[in-house]
PDB file of C-alpha atoms in Angstrom:
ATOM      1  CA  UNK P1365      65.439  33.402  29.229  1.00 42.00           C
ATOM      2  CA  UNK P1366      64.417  35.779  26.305  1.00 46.00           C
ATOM      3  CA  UNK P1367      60.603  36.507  26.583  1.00 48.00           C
ATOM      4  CA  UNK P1368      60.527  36.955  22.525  1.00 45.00           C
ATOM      5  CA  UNK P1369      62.803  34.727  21.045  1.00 49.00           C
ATOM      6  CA  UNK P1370      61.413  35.566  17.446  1.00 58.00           C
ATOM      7  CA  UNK P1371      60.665  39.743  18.276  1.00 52.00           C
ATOM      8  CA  UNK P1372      61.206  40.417  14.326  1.00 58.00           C
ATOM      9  CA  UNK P1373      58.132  38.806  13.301  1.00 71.00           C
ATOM     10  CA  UNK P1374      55.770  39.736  16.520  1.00 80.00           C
ATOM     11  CA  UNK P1375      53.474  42.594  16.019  1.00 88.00           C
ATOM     12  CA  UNK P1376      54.376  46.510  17.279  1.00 88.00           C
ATOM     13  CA  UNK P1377      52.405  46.560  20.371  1.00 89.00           C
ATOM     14  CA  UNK P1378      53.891  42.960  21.434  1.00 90.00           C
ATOM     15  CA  UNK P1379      57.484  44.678  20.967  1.00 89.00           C
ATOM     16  CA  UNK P1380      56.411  47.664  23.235  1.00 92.00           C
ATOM     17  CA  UNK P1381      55.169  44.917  25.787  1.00 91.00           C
ATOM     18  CA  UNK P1382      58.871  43.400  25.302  1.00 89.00           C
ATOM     19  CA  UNK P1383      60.300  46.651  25.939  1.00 88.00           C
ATOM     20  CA  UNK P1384      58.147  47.026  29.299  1.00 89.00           C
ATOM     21  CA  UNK P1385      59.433  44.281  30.700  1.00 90.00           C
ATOM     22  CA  UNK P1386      63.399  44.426  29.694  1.00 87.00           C
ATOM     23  CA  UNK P1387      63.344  41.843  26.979  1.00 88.00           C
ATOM     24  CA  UNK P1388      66.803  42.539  25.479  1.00 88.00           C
ATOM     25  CA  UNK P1389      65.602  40.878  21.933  1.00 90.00           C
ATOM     26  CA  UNK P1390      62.245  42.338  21.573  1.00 88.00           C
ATOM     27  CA  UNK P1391      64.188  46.030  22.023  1.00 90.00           C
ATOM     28  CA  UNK P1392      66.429  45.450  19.359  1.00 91.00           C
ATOM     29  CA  UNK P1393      63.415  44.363  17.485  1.00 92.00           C
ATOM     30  CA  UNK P1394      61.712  47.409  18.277  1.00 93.00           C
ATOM     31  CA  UNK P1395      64.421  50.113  17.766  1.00 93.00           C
ATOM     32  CA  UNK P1396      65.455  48.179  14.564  1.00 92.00           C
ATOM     33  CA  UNK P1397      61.709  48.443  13.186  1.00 92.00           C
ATOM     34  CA  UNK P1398      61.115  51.784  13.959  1.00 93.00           C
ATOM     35  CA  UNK P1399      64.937  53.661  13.655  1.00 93.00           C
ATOM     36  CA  UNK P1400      64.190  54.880  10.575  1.00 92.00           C
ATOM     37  CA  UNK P1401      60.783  56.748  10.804  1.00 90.00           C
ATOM     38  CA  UNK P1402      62.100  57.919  14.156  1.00 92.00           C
ATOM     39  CA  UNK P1403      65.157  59.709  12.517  1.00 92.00           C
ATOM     40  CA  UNK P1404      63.577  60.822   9.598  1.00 89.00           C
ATOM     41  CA  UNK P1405      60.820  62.626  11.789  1.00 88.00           C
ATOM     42  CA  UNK P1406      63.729  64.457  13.730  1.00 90.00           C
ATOM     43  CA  UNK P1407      65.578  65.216  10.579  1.00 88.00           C
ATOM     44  CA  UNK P1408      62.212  66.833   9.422  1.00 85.00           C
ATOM     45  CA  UNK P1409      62.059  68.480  12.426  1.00 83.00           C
ATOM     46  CA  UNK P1410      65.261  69.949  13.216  1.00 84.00           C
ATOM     47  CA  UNK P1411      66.761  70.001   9.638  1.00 83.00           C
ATOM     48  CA  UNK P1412      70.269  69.306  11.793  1.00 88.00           C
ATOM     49  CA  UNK P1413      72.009  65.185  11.474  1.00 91.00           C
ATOM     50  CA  UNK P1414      73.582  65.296  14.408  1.00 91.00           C
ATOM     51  CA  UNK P1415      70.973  66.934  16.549  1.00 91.00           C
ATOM     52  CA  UNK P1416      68.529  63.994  14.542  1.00 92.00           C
ATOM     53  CA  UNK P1417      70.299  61.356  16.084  1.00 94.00           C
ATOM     54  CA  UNK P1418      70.572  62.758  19.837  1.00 94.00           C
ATOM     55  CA  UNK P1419      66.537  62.994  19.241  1.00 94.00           C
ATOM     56  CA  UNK P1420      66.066  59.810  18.098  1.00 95.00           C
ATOM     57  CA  UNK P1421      68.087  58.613  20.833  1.00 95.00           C
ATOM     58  CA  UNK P1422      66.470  60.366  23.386  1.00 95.00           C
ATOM     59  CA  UNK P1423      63.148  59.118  21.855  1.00 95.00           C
ATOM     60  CA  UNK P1424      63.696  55.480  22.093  1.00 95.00           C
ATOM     61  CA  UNK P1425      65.167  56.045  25.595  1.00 94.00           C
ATOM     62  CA  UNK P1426      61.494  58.128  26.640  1.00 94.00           C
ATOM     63  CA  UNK P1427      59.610  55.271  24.946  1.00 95.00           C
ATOM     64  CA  UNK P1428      61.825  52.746  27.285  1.00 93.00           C
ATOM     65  CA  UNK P1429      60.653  54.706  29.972  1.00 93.00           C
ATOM     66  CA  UNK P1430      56.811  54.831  29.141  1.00 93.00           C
ATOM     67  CA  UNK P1431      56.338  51.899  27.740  1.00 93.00           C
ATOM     68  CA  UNK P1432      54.825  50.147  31.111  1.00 92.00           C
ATOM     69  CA  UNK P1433      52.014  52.937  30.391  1.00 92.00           C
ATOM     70  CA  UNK P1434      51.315  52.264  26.326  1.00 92.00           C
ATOM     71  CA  UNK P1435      47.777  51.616  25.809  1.00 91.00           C
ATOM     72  CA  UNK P1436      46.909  50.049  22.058  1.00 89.00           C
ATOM     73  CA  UNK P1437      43.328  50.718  22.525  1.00 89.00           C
ATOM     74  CA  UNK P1438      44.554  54.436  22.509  1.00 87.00           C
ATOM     75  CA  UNK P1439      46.757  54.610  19.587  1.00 86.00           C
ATOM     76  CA  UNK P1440      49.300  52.139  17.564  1.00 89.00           C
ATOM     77  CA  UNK P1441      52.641  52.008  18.706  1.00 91.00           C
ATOM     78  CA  UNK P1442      54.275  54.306  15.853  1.00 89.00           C
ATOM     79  CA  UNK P1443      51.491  56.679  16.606  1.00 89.00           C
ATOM     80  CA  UNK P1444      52.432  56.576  20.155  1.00 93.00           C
ATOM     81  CA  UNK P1445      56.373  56.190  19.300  1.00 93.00           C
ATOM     82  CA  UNK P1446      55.469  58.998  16.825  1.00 90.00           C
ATOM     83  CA  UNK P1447      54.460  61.225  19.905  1.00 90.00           C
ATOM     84  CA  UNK P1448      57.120  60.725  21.870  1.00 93.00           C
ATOM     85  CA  UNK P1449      59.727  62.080  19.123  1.00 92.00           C
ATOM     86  CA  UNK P1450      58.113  64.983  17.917  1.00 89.00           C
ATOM     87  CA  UNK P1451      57.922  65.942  21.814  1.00 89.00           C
ATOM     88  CA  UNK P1452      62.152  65.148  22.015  1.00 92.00           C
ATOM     89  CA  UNK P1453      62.820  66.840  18.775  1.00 89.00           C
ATOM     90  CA  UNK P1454      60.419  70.045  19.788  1.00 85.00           C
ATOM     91  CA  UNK P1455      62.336  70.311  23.134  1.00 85.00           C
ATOM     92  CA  UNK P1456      66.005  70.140  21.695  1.00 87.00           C
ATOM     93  CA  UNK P1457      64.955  73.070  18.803  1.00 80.00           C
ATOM     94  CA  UNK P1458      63.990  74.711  22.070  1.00 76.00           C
ATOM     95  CA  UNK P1459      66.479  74.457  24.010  1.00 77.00           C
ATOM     96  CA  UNK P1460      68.758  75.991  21.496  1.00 70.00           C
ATOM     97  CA  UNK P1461      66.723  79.045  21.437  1.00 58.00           C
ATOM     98  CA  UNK P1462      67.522  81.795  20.292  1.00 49.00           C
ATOM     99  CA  UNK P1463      67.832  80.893  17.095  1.00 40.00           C
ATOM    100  CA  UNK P1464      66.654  81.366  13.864  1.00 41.00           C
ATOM    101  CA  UNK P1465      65.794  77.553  13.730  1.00 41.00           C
ATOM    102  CA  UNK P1466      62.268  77.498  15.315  1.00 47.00           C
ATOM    103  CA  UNK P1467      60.752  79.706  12.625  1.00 54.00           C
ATOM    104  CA  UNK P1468      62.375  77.873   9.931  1.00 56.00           C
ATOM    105  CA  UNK P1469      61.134  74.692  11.688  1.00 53.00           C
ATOM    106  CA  UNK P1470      57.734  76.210  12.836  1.00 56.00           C
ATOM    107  CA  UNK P1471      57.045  77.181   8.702  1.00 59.00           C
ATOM    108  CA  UNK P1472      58.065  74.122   7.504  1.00 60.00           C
ATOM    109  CA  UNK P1473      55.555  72.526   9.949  1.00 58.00           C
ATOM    110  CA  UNK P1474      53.042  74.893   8.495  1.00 60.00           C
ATOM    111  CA  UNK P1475      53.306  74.750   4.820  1.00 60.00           C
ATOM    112  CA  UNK P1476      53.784  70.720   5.499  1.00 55.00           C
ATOM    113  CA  UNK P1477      50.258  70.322   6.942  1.00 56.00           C
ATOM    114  CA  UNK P1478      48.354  72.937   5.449  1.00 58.00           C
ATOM    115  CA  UNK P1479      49.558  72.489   1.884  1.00 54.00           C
ATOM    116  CA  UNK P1480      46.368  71.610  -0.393  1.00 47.00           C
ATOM    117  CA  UNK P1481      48.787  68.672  -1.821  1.00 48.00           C
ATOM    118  CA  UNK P1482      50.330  67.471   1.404  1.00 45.00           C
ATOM    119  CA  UNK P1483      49.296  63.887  -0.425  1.00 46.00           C
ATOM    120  CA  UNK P1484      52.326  63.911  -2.155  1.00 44.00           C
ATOM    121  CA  UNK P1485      54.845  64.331   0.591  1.00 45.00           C
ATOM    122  CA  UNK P1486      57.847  61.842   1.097  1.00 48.00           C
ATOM    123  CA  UNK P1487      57.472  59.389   4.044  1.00 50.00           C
ATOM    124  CA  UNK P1488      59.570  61.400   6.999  1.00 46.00           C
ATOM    125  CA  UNK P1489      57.136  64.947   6.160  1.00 48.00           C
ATOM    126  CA  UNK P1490      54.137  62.463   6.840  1.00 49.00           C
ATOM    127  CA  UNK P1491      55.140  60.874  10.067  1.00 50.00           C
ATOM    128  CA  UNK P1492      55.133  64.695  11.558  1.00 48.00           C
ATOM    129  CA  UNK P1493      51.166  64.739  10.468  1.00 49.00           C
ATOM    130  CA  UNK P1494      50.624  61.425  12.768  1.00 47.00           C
ATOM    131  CA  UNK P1495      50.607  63.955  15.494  1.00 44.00           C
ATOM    132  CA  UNK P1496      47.264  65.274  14.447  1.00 45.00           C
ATOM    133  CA  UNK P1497      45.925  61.608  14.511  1.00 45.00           C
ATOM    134  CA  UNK P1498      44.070  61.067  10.987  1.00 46.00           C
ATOM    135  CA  UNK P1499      43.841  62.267   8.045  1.00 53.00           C
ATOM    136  CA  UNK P1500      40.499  63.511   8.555  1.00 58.00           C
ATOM    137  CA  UNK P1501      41.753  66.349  10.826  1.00 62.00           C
ATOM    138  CA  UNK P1502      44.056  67.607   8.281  1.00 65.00           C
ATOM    139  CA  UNK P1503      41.673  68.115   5.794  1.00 69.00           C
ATOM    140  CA  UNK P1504      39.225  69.931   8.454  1.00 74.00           C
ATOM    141  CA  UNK P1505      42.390  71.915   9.222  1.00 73.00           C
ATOM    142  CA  UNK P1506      43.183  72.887   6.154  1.00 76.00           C
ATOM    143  CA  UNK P1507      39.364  74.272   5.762  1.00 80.00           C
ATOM    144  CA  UNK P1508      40.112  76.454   8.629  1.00 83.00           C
ATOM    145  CA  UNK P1509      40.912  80.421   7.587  1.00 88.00           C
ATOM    146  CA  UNK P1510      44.603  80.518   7.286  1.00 86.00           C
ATOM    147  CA  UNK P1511      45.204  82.854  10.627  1.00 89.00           C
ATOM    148  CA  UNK P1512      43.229  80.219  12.327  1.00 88.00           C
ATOM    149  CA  UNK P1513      44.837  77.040  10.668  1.00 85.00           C
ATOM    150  CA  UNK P1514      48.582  78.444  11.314  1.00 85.00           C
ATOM    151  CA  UNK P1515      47.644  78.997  15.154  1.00 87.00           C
ATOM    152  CA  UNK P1516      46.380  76.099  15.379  1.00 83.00           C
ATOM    153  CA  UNK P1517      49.372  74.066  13.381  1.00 80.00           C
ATOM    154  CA  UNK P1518      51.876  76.153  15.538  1.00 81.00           C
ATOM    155  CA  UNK P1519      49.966  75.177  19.007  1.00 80.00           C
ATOM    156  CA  UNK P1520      49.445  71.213  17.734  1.00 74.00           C
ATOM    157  CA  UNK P1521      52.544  70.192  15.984  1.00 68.00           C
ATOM    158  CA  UNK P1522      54.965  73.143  16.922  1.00 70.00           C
ATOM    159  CA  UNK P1523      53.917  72.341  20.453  1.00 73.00           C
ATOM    160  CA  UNK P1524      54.057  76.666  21.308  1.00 80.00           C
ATOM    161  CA  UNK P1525      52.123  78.157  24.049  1.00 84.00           C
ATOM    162  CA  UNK P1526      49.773  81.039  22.670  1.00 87.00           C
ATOM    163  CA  UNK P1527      52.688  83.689  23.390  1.00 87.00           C
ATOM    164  CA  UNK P1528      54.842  81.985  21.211  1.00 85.00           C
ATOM    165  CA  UNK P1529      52.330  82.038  18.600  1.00 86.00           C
ATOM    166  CA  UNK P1530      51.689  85.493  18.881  1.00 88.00           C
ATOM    167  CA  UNK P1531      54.671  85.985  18.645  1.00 87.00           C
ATOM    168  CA  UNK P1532      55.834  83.928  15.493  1.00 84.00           C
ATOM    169  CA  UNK P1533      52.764  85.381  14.015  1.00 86.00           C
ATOM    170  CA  UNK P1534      53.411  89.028  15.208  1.00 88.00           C
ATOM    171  CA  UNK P1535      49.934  89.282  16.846  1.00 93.00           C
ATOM    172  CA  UNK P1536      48.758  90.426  20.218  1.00 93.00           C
ATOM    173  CA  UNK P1537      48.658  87.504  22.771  1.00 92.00           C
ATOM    174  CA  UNK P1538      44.595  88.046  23.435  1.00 93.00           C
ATOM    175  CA  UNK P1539      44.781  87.474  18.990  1.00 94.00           C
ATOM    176  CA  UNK P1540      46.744  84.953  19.605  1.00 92.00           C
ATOM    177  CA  UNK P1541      44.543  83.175  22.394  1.00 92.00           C
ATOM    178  CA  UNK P1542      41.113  83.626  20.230  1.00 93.00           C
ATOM    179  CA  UNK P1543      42.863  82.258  17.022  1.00 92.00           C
ATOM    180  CA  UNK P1544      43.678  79.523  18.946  1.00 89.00           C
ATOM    181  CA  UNK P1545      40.558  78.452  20.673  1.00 90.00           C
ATOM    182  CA  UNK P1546      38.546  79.317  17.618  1.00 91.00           C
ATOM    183  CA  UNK P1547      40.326  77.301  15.425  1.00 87.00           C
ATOM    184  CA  UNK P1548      40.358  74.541  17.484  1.00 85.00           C
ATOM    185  CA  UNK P1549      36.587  74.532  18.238  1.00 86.00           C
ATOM    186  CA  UNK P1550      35.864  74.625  14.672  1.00 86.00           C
ATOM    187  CA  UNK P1551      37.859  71.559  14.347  1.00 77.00           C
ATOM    188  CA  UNK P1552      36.291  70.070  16.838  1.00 77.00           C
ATOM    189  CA  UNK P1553      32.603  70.719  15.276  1.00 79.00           C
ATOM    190  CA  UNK P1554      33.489  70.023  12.220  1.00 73.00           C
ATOM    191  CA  UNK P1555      35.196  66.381  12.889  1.00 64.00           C
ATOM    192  CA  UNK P1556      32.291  65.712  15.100  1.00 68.00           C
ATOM    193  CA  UNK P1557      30.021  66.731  11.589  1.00 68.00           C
ATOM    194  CA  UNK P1558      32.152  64.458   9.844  1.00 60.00           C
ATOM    195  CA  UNK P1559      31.378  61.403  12.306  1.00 55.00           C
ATOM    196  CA  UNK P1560      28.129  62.010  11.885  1.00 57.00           C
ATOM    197  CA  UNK P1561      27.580  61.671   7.931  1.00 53.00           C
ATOM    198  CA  UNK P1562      30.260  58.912   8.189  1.00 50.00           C
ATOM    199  CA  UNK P1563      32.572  60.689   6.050  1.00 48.00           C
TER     200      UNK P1563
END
C-alpha cells in the first residue's frame, strides 16, 4: 500500500519522510519537484551537461540515503536537498582535477556571491547562495575586505581546505589560514550584531 497516495500536493518535508521510508510515489513526487533546481545548481557548478546530470543523480541518490536523518527544525528540505548537491557537484569538479575547471568554477562562485547586484541573478546562480543559509550572510559577506570575502567564499561554497585557497589565491598557507578565520569571525560578529538590532 502507497503511504502517499496524493505525494504531488503534500508539503517538502512530508516527501522527504516518504522517501525515508521507501514510498515509491512520494519519491517520484520528490525528485519530480525538485529535478530542476537540482540540475540547474550542478550546471552552475560544473558548467558541464553531462557531468550535471551524473550530479544530480548522485544527489537524489545521497538524499535517499540521508533522508532517515533530515531534520525540518534545522533547515527546509531544498535547503537541505540544496546541501547535498553542491557537496556531489564539488566532489565530481574534484575528482577531475587537474583541470582548469575548479578555478573557472571557484571564480564564478566568487563573483556570484560577492557581486554588489547578486539580486538580479537567474534562479540556478541563487540556489548555489542557499549554501550560506540567508540572505543576511551574504550581505555581511560582501562587507567583508575582498581578500577576506574570497577566502571565505572559496572555504564556504567552494568547499577548499585553506591550502587550496592559498593556493587559488597565490598566498602563503599561514595567509591563507588567517584570511580564513578572520573573515569568518567577522561574519560571525557581525550576524550576531545584526540579530541584535533585528535587522
Amino acid at each position: 500500500m502507497e503511504l502517499f497516495p496524493r505525494a504531488d500536493r503534500v508539503d517538502d518535508a512530508s516527501l522527504v519522510a516518504g522517501l525515508a521510508l521507501g514510498d515509491e510515489q512520494a519519491a517520484t513526487a520528490f525528485v519530480r519537484r525538485f529535478q530542476n533546481a537540482v540540475y540547474g545548481l550542478a550546471l552552475s557548478v560544473t558548467r558541464e551537461p553531462g557531468l550535471a546530470e551524473d550530479v544530480s543523480q548522485e544527489a537524489f541518490v545521497r538524499a535517499w540515503r540521508a533522508a532517515g536523518t533530515y531534520d525540518p527544525r534545522r533547515a527546509s528540505a531544498l535547503t537541505w536537498l540544496v546541501t547535498i548537491t553542491r557537496n556531489a557537484a564539488i566532489d565530481a569538479v574534484r575528482a577531475r582535477r587537474p583541470t582548469p575547471v575548479l578555478a573557472e568554477t571557484l571564480e564564478r562562485l566568487i563573483d556570484v556571491t560577492l557581486r554588489a547586484d547578486a539580486e538580479e541573478t537567474d534562479g540556478t546562480e541563487r540556489l548555489a547562495l542557499v549554501a550560506l543559509e540567508s540572505e543576511r550572510a551574504l550581505s555581511r559577506l560582501r562587507s567583508l575586505p575582498e581578500d577576506q570575502a574570497r577566502a571565505v567564499a572559496l572555504a564556504v561554497i567552494g568547499g577548499c581546505t585553506a591550502a587550496e585557497v592559498g593556493r587559488h589565491e597565490d598566498i602563503p598557507l599561514g595567509t591563507a589560514k588567517t584570511r580564513i578565520r578572520t573573515g569568518l569571525r567577522r561574519l560571525r560578529e557581525a550576524l550576531k550584531e545584526g540579530g541584535r538590532d533585528g535587522t
